[in-house]
PDB file of C-alpha atoms in Angstrom:
ATOM      1  CA  UNK D 894     -37.939  56.649  28.616  1.00  0.00           C
ATOM      2  CA  UNK D 895     -40.518  57.333  26.027  1.00  0.00           C
ATOM      3  CA  UNK D 896     -41.057  59.389  22.669  1.00  0.00           C
ATOM      4  CA  UNK D 897     -40.603  62.994  22.407  1.00  0.00           C
ATOM      5  CA  UNK D 898     -39.289  65.555  24.670  1.00  0.00           C
ATOM      6  CA  UNK D 899     -37.434  64.004  27.991  1.00  0.00           C
ATOM      7  CA  UNK D 900     -35.674  65.550  30.809  1.00  0.00           C
ATOM      8  CA  UNK D 901     -32.600  63.825  31.958  1.00  0.00           C
ATOM      9  CA  UNK D 902     -30.746  64.792  35.371  1.00  0.00           C
ATOM     10  CA  UNK D 903     -26.823  64.411  35.939  1.00  0.00           C
ATOM     11  CA  UNK D 904     -25.721  64.803  39.745  1.00  0.00           C
ATOM     12  CA  UNK D 905     -22.116  64.652  41.156  1.00  0.00           C
ATOM     13  CA  UNK D 906     -21.022  65.905  44.441  1.00  0.00           C
ATOM     14  CA  UNK D 907     -24.020  67.112  45.764  1.00  0.00           C
ATOM     15  CA  UNK D 908     -24.651  69.544  42.647  1.00  0.00           C
ATOM     16  CA  UNK D 909     -27.392  68.597  39.618  1.00  0.00           C
ATOM     17  CA  UNK D 910     -28.143  69.992  36.251  1.00  0.00           C
ATOM     18  CA  UNK D 911     -30.263  68.834  33.925  1.00  0.00           C
ATOM     19  CA  UNK D 912     -30.650  68.493  29.734  1.00  0.00           C
ATOM     20  CA  UNK D 913     -33.628  67.566  27.306  1.00  0.00           C
ATOM     21  CA  UNK D 914     -32.948  65.131  24.895  1.00  0.00           C
ATOM     22  CA  UNK D 915     -35.125  63.862  22.179  1.00  0.00           C
ATOM     23  CA  UNK D 916     -36.494  59.988  22.048  1.00  0.00           C
ATOM     24  CA  UNK D 917     -37.494  59.813  18.308  1.00  0.00           C
ATOM     25  CA  UNK D 918     -39.603  56.293  17.899  1.00  0.00           C
ATOM     26  CA  UNK D 919     -38.302  53.663  15.770  1.00  0.00           C
ATOM     27  CA  UNK D 920     -39.431  53.934  12.408  1.00  0.00           C
ATOM     28  CA  UNK D 921     -38.614  51.999   9.010  1.00  0.00           C
ATOM     29  CA  UNK D 922     -37.182  53.855   6.407  1.00  0.00           C
ATOM     30  CA  UNK D 923     -37.136  52.030   3.749  1.00  0.00           C
ATOM     31  CA  UNK D 924     -37.836  48.244   2.754  1.00  0.00           C
ATOM     32  CA  UNK D 925     -35.647  46.123   0.470  1.00  0.00           C
ATOM     33  CA  UNK D 926     -36.349  42.204  -1.157  1.00  0.00           C
ATOM     34  CA  UNK D 927     -33.012  41.343  -0.406  1.00  0.00           C
ATOM     35  CA  UNK D 928     -34.065  37.809  -1.917  1.00  0.00           C
ATOM     36  CA  UNK D 929     -36.141  37.497  -4.831  1.00  0.00           C
ATOM     37  CA  UNK D 930     -38.712  34.223  -4.792  1.00  0.00           C
ATOM     38  CA  UNK D 931     -37.640  31.012  -6.098  1.00  0.00           C
ATOM     39  CA  UNK D 932     -39.779  31.127  -8.373  1.00  0.00           C
ATOM     40  CA  UNK D 933     -40.167  34.433 -11.372  1.00  0.00           C
ATOM     41  CA  UNK D 934     -41.744  32.265 -13.975  1.00  0.00           C
ATOM     42  CA  UNK D 935     -45.506  31.974 -14.610  1.00  0.00           C
ATOM     43  CA  UNK D 936     -48.243  30.416 -16.633  1.00  0.00           C
ATOM     44  CA  UNK D 937     -51.683  32.666 -17.240  1.00  0.00           C
ATOM     45  CA  UNK D 938     -53.841  32.578 -14.056  1.00  0.00           C
ATOM     46  CA  UNK D 939     -50.828  30.048 -12.077  1.00  0.00           C
ATOM     47  CA  UNK D 940     -50.977  31.899  -8.498  1.00  0.00           C
ATOM     48  CA  UNK D 941     -47.659  34.000  -7.632  1.00  0.00           C
ATOM     49  CA  UNK D 942     -46.007  32.065  -5.094  1.00  0.00           C
ATOM     50  CA  UNK D 943     -43.287  33.828  -2.785  1.00  0.00           C
ATOM     51  CA  UNK D 944     -41.267  30.806  -1.671  1.00  0.00           C
ATOM     52  CA  UNK D 945     -37.828  32.068  -0.725  1.00  0.00           C
ATOM     53  CA  UNK D 946     -38.277  35.290  -0.492  1.00  0.00           C
ATOM     54  CA  UNK D 947     -36.635  37.697   2.153  1.00  0.00           C
ATOM     55  CA  UNK D 948     -37.984  40.734   2.793  1.00  0.00           C
ATOM     56  CA  UNK D 949     -35.395  43.475   5.234  1.00  0.00           C
ATOM     57  CA  UNK D 950     -37.039  46.679   7.059  1.00  0.00           C
ATOM     58  CA  UNK D 951     -34.600  49.213   7.772  1.00  0.00           C
ATOM     59  CA  UNK D 952     -34.796  51.677  10.470  1.00  0.00           C
ATOM     60  CA  UNK D 953     -34.122  55.351  11.182  1.00  0.00           C
ATOM     61  CA  UNK D 954     -31.851  54.122  13.922  1.00  0.00           C
ATOM     62  CA  UNK D 955     -29.393  51.623  12.334  1.00  0.00           C
ATOM     63  CA  UNK D 956     -31.167  48.382  12.792  1.00  0.00           C
ATOM     64  CA  UNK D 957     -32.815  46.283  10.697  1.00  0.00           C
ATOM     65  CA  UNK D 958     -34.524  42.914  10.289  1.00  0.00           C
ATOM     66  CA  UNK D 959     -36.690  40.748   8.375  1.00  0.00           C
ATOM     67  CA  UNK D 960     -40.090  40.495   8.195  1.00  0.00           C
ATOM     68  CA  UNK D 961     -42.718  38.145   6.961  1.00  0.00           C
ATOM     69  CA  UNK D 962     -45.696  40.005   7.630  1.00  0.00           C
ATOM     70  CA  UNK D 963     -45.759  42.224   4.634  1.00  0.00           C
ATOM     71  CA  UNK D 964     -47.952  42.577   1.932  1.00  0.00           C
ATOM     72  CA  UNK D 965     -48.148  41.046  -2.445  1.00  0.00           C
ATOM     73  CA  UNK D 966     -49.688  43.115  -4.841  1.00  0.00           C
ATOM     74  CA  UNK D 967     -52.076  41.414  -6.815  1.00  0.00           C
ATOM     75  CA  UNK D 968     -51.438  40.898 -10.685  1.00  0.00           C
ATOM     76  CA  UNK D 969     -52.578  40.763 -13.946  1.00  0.00           C
ATOM     77  CA  UNK D 970     -52.537  37.299 -14.763  1.00  0.00           C
ATOM     78  CA  UNK D 971     -51.515  37.626 -18.828  1.00  0.00           C
ATOM     79  CA  UNK D 972     -48.625  37.213 -20.218  1.00  0.00           C
ATOM     80  CA  UNK D 973     -45.799  39.358 -20.493  1.00  0.00           C
ATOM     81  CA  UNK D 974     -43.340  41.684 -17.509  1.00  0.00           C
ATOM     82  CA  UNK D 975     -45.013  41.691 -14.156  1.00  0.00           C
ATOM     83  CA  UNK D 976     -44.188  43.802 -11.529  1.00  0.00           C
ATOM     84  CA  UNK D 977     -44.665  42.847  -8.001  1.00  0.00           C
ATOM     85  CA  UNK D 978     -45.045  45.124  -5.054  1.00  0.00           C
ATOM     86  CA  UNK D 979     -43.990  43.786  -1.417  1.00  0.00           C
ATOM     87  CA  UNK D 980     -45.014  46.642   1.075  1.00  0.00           C
ATOM     88  CA  UNK D 981     -44.752  46.978   4.856  1.00  0.00           C
ATOM     89  CA  UNK D 982     -46.005  49.731   7.239  1.00  0.00           C
ATOM     90  CA  UNK D 983     -45.852  52.350   4.715  1.00  0.00           C
ATOM     91  CA  UNK D 984     -42.886  51.200   2.501  1.00  0.00           C
ATOM     92  CA  UNK D 985     -42.305  49.296  -0.423  1.00  0.00           C
ATOM     93  CA  UNK D 986     -40.031  47.498  -2.876  1.00  0.00           C
ATOM     94  CA  UNK D 987     -40.374  45.954  -6.121  1.00  0.00           C
ATOM     95  CA  UNK D 988     -39.312  43.150  -8.705  1.00  0.00           C
ATOM     96  CA  UNK D 989     -40.570  42.079 -11.949  1.00  0.00           C
ATOM     97  CA  UNK D 990     -41.650  38.219 -12.704  1.00  0.00           C
ATOM     98  CA  UNK D 991     -42.225  36.807 -16.135  1.00  0.00           C
ATOM     99  CA  UNK D 992     -45.501  35.259 -17.713  1.00  0.00           C
ATOM    100  CA  UNK D 993     -44.862  33.205 -20.532  1.00  0.00           C
ATOM    101  CA  UNK D 994     -47.776  31.174 -22.334  1.00  0.00           C
ATOM    102  CA  UNK D 995     -48.367  28.142 -24.691  1.00  0.00           C
ATOM    103  CA  UNK D 996     -48.549  27.211 -28.108  1.00  0.00           C
ATOM    104  CA  UNK D 997     -49.824  24.156 -29.204  1.00  0.00           C
ATOM    105  CA  UNK D 998     -49.937  22.561 -32.963  1.00  0.00           C
ATOM    106  CA  UNK D 999     -52.860  19.852 -33.688  1.00  0.00           C
ATOM    107  CA  UNK D1000     -53.372  17.671 -36.367  1.00  0.00           C
ATOM    108  CA  UNK D1001     -56.591  17.790 -38.038  1.00  0.00           C
ATOM    109  CA  UNK D1002     -57.706  14.071 -35.897  1.00  0.00           C
ATOM    110  CA  UNK D1003     -56.720  16.534 -32.701  1.00  0.00           C
ATOM    111  CA  UNK D1004     -53.254  14.764 -32.418  1.00  0.00           C
ATOM    112  CA  UNK D1005     -50.987  16.946 -30.475  1.00  0.00           C
ATOM    113  CA  UNK D1006     -48.497  17.625 -32.888  1.00  0.00           C
ATOM    114  CA  UNK D1007     -45.878  20.560 -30.457  1.00  0.00           C
ATOM    115  CA  UNK D1008     -46.254  22.037 -26.929  1.00  0.00           C
ATOM    116  CA  UNK D1009     -43.852  24.874 -26.593  1.00  0.00           C
ATOM    117  CA  UNK D1010     -43.542  27.393 -23.959  1.00  0.00           C
ATOM    118  CA  UNK D1011     -42.851  31.318 -25.303  1.00  0.00           C
ATOM    119  CA  UNK D1012     -42.749  34.582 -23.519  1.00  0.00           C
ATOM    120  CA  UNK D1013     -43.919  37.732 -24.332  1.00  0.00           C
ATOM    121  CA  UNK D1014     -43.397  39.092 -27.687  1.00  0.00           C
ATOM    122  CA  UNK D1015     -41.668  35.751 -28.876  1.00  0.00           C
ATOM    123  CA  UNK D1016     -42.025  34.877 -32.509  1.00  0.00           C
ATOM    124  CA  UNK D1017     -43.979  31.409 -32.840  1.00  0.00           C
ATOM    125  CA  UNK D1018     -42.501  28.946 -34.886  1.00  0.00           C
ATOM    126  CA  UNK D1019     -44.676  26.369 -36.427  1.00  0.00           C
ATOM    127  CA  UNK D1020     -43.578  22.781 -36.592  1.00  0.00           C
ATOM    128  CA  UNK D1021     -43.151  20.696 -40.138  1.00  0.00           C
ATOM    129  CA  UNK D1022     -45.909  20.482 -42.323  1.00  0.00           C
ATOM    130  CA  UNK D1023     -48.238  17.290 -40.814  1.00  0.00           C
ATOM    131  CA  UNK D1024     -49.942  15.033 -43.610  1.00  0.00           C
ATOM    132  CA  UNK D1025     -53.310  13.118 -43.074  1.00  0.00           C
ATOM    133  CA  UNK D1026     -54.127  10.233 -44.627  1.00  0.00           C
ATOM    134  CA  UNK D1027     -55.922   9.363 -47.416  1.00  0.00           C
ATOM    135  CA  UNK D1028     -59.182   7.815 -47.766  1.00  0.00           C
ATOM    136  CA  UNK D1029     -60.925   5.612 -50.224  1.00  0.00           C
ATOM    137  CA  UNK D1030     -62.793   9.007 -50.931  1.00  0.00           C
ATOM    138  CA  UNK D1031     -60.464  11.791 -50.809  1.00  0.00           C
ATOM    139  CA  UNK D1032     -56.699  12.901 -50.723  1.00  0.00           C
ATOM    140  CA  UNK D1033     -55.405  15.506 -48.804  1.00  0.00           C
ATOM    141  CA  UNK D1034     -53.013  18.309 -49.116  1.00  0.00           C
ATOM    142  CA  UNK D1035     -51.473  20.208 -46.172  1.00  0.00           C
ATOM    143  CA  UNK D1036     -53.285  23.883 -46.525  1.00  0.00           C
ATOM    144  CA  UNK D1037     -51.753  25.890 -43.010  1.00  0.00           C
ATOM    145  CA  UNK D1038     -52.801  26.264 -39.341  1.00  0.00           C
ATOM    146  CA  UNK D1039     -55.994  27.990 -38.751  1.00  0.00           C
ATOM    147  CA  UNK D1040     -55.187  31.514 -37.605  1.00  0.00           C
ATOM    148  CA  UNK D1041     -51.392  30.832 -38.181  1.00  0.00           C
ATOM    149  CA  UNK D1042     -49.219  33.506 -39.922  1.00  0.00           C
ATOM    150  CA  UNK D1043     -45.354  33.367 -39.755  1.00  0.00           C
ATOM    151  CA  UNK D1044     -43.264  35.158 -37.688  1.00  0.00           C
ATOM    152  CA  UNK D1045     -46.244  36.309 -35.777  1.00  0.00           C
ATOM    153  CA  UNK D1046     -46.006  37.215 -31.651  1.00  0.00           C
ATOM    154  CA  UNK D1047     -48.929  36.269 -28.883  1.00  0.00           C
ATOM    155  CA  UNK D1048     -50.123  37.340 -26.082  1.00  0.00           C
ATOM    156  CA  UNK D1049     -51.888  34.607 -24.327  1.00  0.00           C
ATOM    157  CA  UNK D1050     -52.338  30.463 -24.556  1.00  0.00           C
ATOM    158  CA  UNK D1051     -53.040  29.200 -28.335  1.00  0.00           C
ATOM    159  CA  UNK D1052     -53.873  26.368 -29.965  1.00  0.00           C
ATOM    160  CA  UNK D1053     -53.651  26.272 -33.654  1.00  0.00           C
ATOM    161  CA  UNK D1054     -55.334  22.961 -35.756  1.00  0.00           C
ATOM    162  CA  UNK D1055     -53.890  21.851 -39.194  1.00  0.00           C
ATOM    163  CA  UNK D1056     -56.106  22.623 -42.205  1.00  0.00           C
ATOM    164  CA  UNK D1057     -56.553  20.327 -45.645  1.00  0.00           C
ATOM    165  CA  UNK D1058     -57.621  20.729 -48.906  1.00  0.00           C
ATOM    166  CA  UNK D1059     -59.393  17.795 -50.453  1.00  0.00           C
ATOM    167  CA  UNK D1060     -60.167  16.383 -53.885  1.00  0.00           C
ATOM    168  CA  UNK D1061     -62.076  13.403 -54.654  1.00  0.00           C
ATOM    169  CA  UNK D1062     -60.020  10.372 -55.591  1.00  0.00           C
ATOM    170  CA  UNK D1063     -59.568   8.852 -58.991  1.00  0.00           C
ATOM    171  CA  UNK D1064     -59.509   5.057 -60.017  1.00  0.00           C
ATOM    172  CA  UNK D1065     -58.452   3.688 -63.071  1.00  0.00           C
ATOM    173  CA  UNK D1066     -60.630   0.439 -64.464  1.00  0.00           C
ATOM    174  CA  UNK D1067     -60.214  -1.833 -67.348  1.00  0.00           C
ATOM    175  CA  UNK D1068     -62.248  -4.463 -68.789  1.00  0.00           C
ATOM    176  CA  UNK D1069     -59.655  -7.377 -70.305  1.00  0.00           C
ATOM    177  CA  UNK D1070     -60.432  -9.737 -73.311  1.00  0.00           C
ATOM    178  CA  UNK D1071     -59.342 -13.166 -72.768  1.00  0.00           C
ATOM    179  CA  UNK D1072     -56.401 -12.676 -74.301  1.00  0.00           C
ATOM    180  CA  UNK D1073     -55.320  -9.726 -72.070  1.00  0.00           C
ATOM    181  CA  UNK D1074     -55.732  -7.257 -74.566  1.00  0.00           C
ATOM    182  CA  UNK D1075     -57.774  -3.775 -73.115  1.00  0.00           C
ATOM    183  CA  UNK D1076     -61.334  -3.838 -74.446  1.00  0.00           C
ATOM    184  CA  UNK D1077     -61.605  -0.645 -72.462  1.00  0.00           C
ATOM    185  CA  UNK D1078     -59.738   1.667 -69.820  1.00  0.00           C
ATOM    186  CA  UNK D1079     -60.934   4.518 -68.107  1.00  0.00           C
ATOM    187  CA  UNK D1080     -60.009   6.857 -65.130  1.00  0.00           C
ATOM    188  CA  UNK D1081     -63.164   8.087 -63.265  1.00  0.00           C
ATOM    189  CA  UNK D1082     -63.967   9.756 -59.705  1.00  0.00           C
ATOM    190  CA  UNK D1083     -65.251   8.310 -56.820  1.00  0.00           C
ATOM    191  CA  UNK D1084     -68.164   6.280 -56.470  1.00  0.00           C
ATOM    192  CA  UNK D1085     -68.461   7.119 -60.838  1.00  0.00           C
ATOM    193  CA  UNK D1086     -70.889   4.632 -62.425  1.00  0.00           C
ATOM    194  CA  UNK D1087     -68.621   1.844 -64.637  1.00  0.00           C
ATOM    195  CA  UNK D1088     -69.903   1.931 -67.953  1.00  0.00           C
ATOM    196  CA  UNK D1089     -69.427  -1.916 -69.806  1.00  0.00           C
ATOM    197  CA  UNK D1090     -68.133  -2.214 -73.121  1.00  0.00           C
ATOM    198  CA  UNK D1091     -69.928  -3.475 -75.895  1.00  0.00           C
ATOM    199  CA  UNK D1092     -69.530  -7.192 -75.751  1.00  0.00           C
ATOM    200  CA  UNK D1093     -66.255  -8.402 -77.335  1.00  0.00           C
ATOM    201  CA  UNK D1094     -66.325 -11.065 -80.341  1.00  0.00           C
ATOM    202  CA  UNK D1095     -63.921 -13.846 -80.507  1.00  0.00           C
ATOM    203  CA  UNK D1096     -63.723 -15.529 -84.001  1.00  0.00           C
ATOM    204  CA  UNK D1097     -64.533 -18.986 -84.904  1.00  0.00           C
ATOM    205  CA  UNK D1098     -62.317 -21.934 -85.301  1.00  0.00           C
ATOM    206  CA  UNK D1099     -62.407 -24.565 -87.589  1.00  0.00           C
ATOM    207  CA  UNK D1100     -63.490 -27.054 -84.854  1.00  0.00           C
ATOM    208  CA  UNK D1101     -65.307 -23.988 -82.396  1.00  0.00           C
ATOM    209  CA  UNK D1102     -67.924 -21.345 -82.893  1.00  0.00           C
ATOM    210  CA  UNK D1103     -67.571 -18.423 -79.704  1.00  0.00           C
ATOM    211  CA  UNK D1104     -70.410 -16.627 -77.670  1.00  0.00           C
ATOM    212  CA  UNK D1105     -69.268 -14.283 -75.012  1.00  0.00           C
ATOM    213  CA  UNK D1106     -71.121 -15.429 -71.679  1.00  0.00           C
TER     214      UNK D1106
END
């Protein structure tokens, strides 16, 4: 038989008759992704992985079969819900994947404080405020995260770095007399000049006189 009109002849008892039948080509009527891929969540710029996906083709003669020579559409590798279109012999079906992103918070010295995965539209939550050790010159106070605002949403991978305000450290110096009494006490900023007080005096006794040395 061939596709198109075919004439059949029926014979019985020396008699014959003919009639025409129309042979229709076997063609797909639809395809379905009957099993989605194992992996449906991706990070930005990660390649699509169709492992585990099953695509079934349904034909106009009532039969069906699974196929592997289908094509898969490209997708924009940016966070959010993305539609993957599977095509075969002019028919198509689709399903969604989710692209997620990573948010990292780092301290002033690059130390990683927090890394979390978010989905498109999620509100980003900052970790607890970090600290920065004082040094001999400055004290530091946490001032916020560079580029971050509370309740913000993102559409890409991002890293926030802690910012600090600095204040020059202050030191107190004292000059004491030999009996422990304070001759001078002053609080000054780091690097300030220490000013020596006037030389103290010590009362003479019947036996001794005293000179500041």
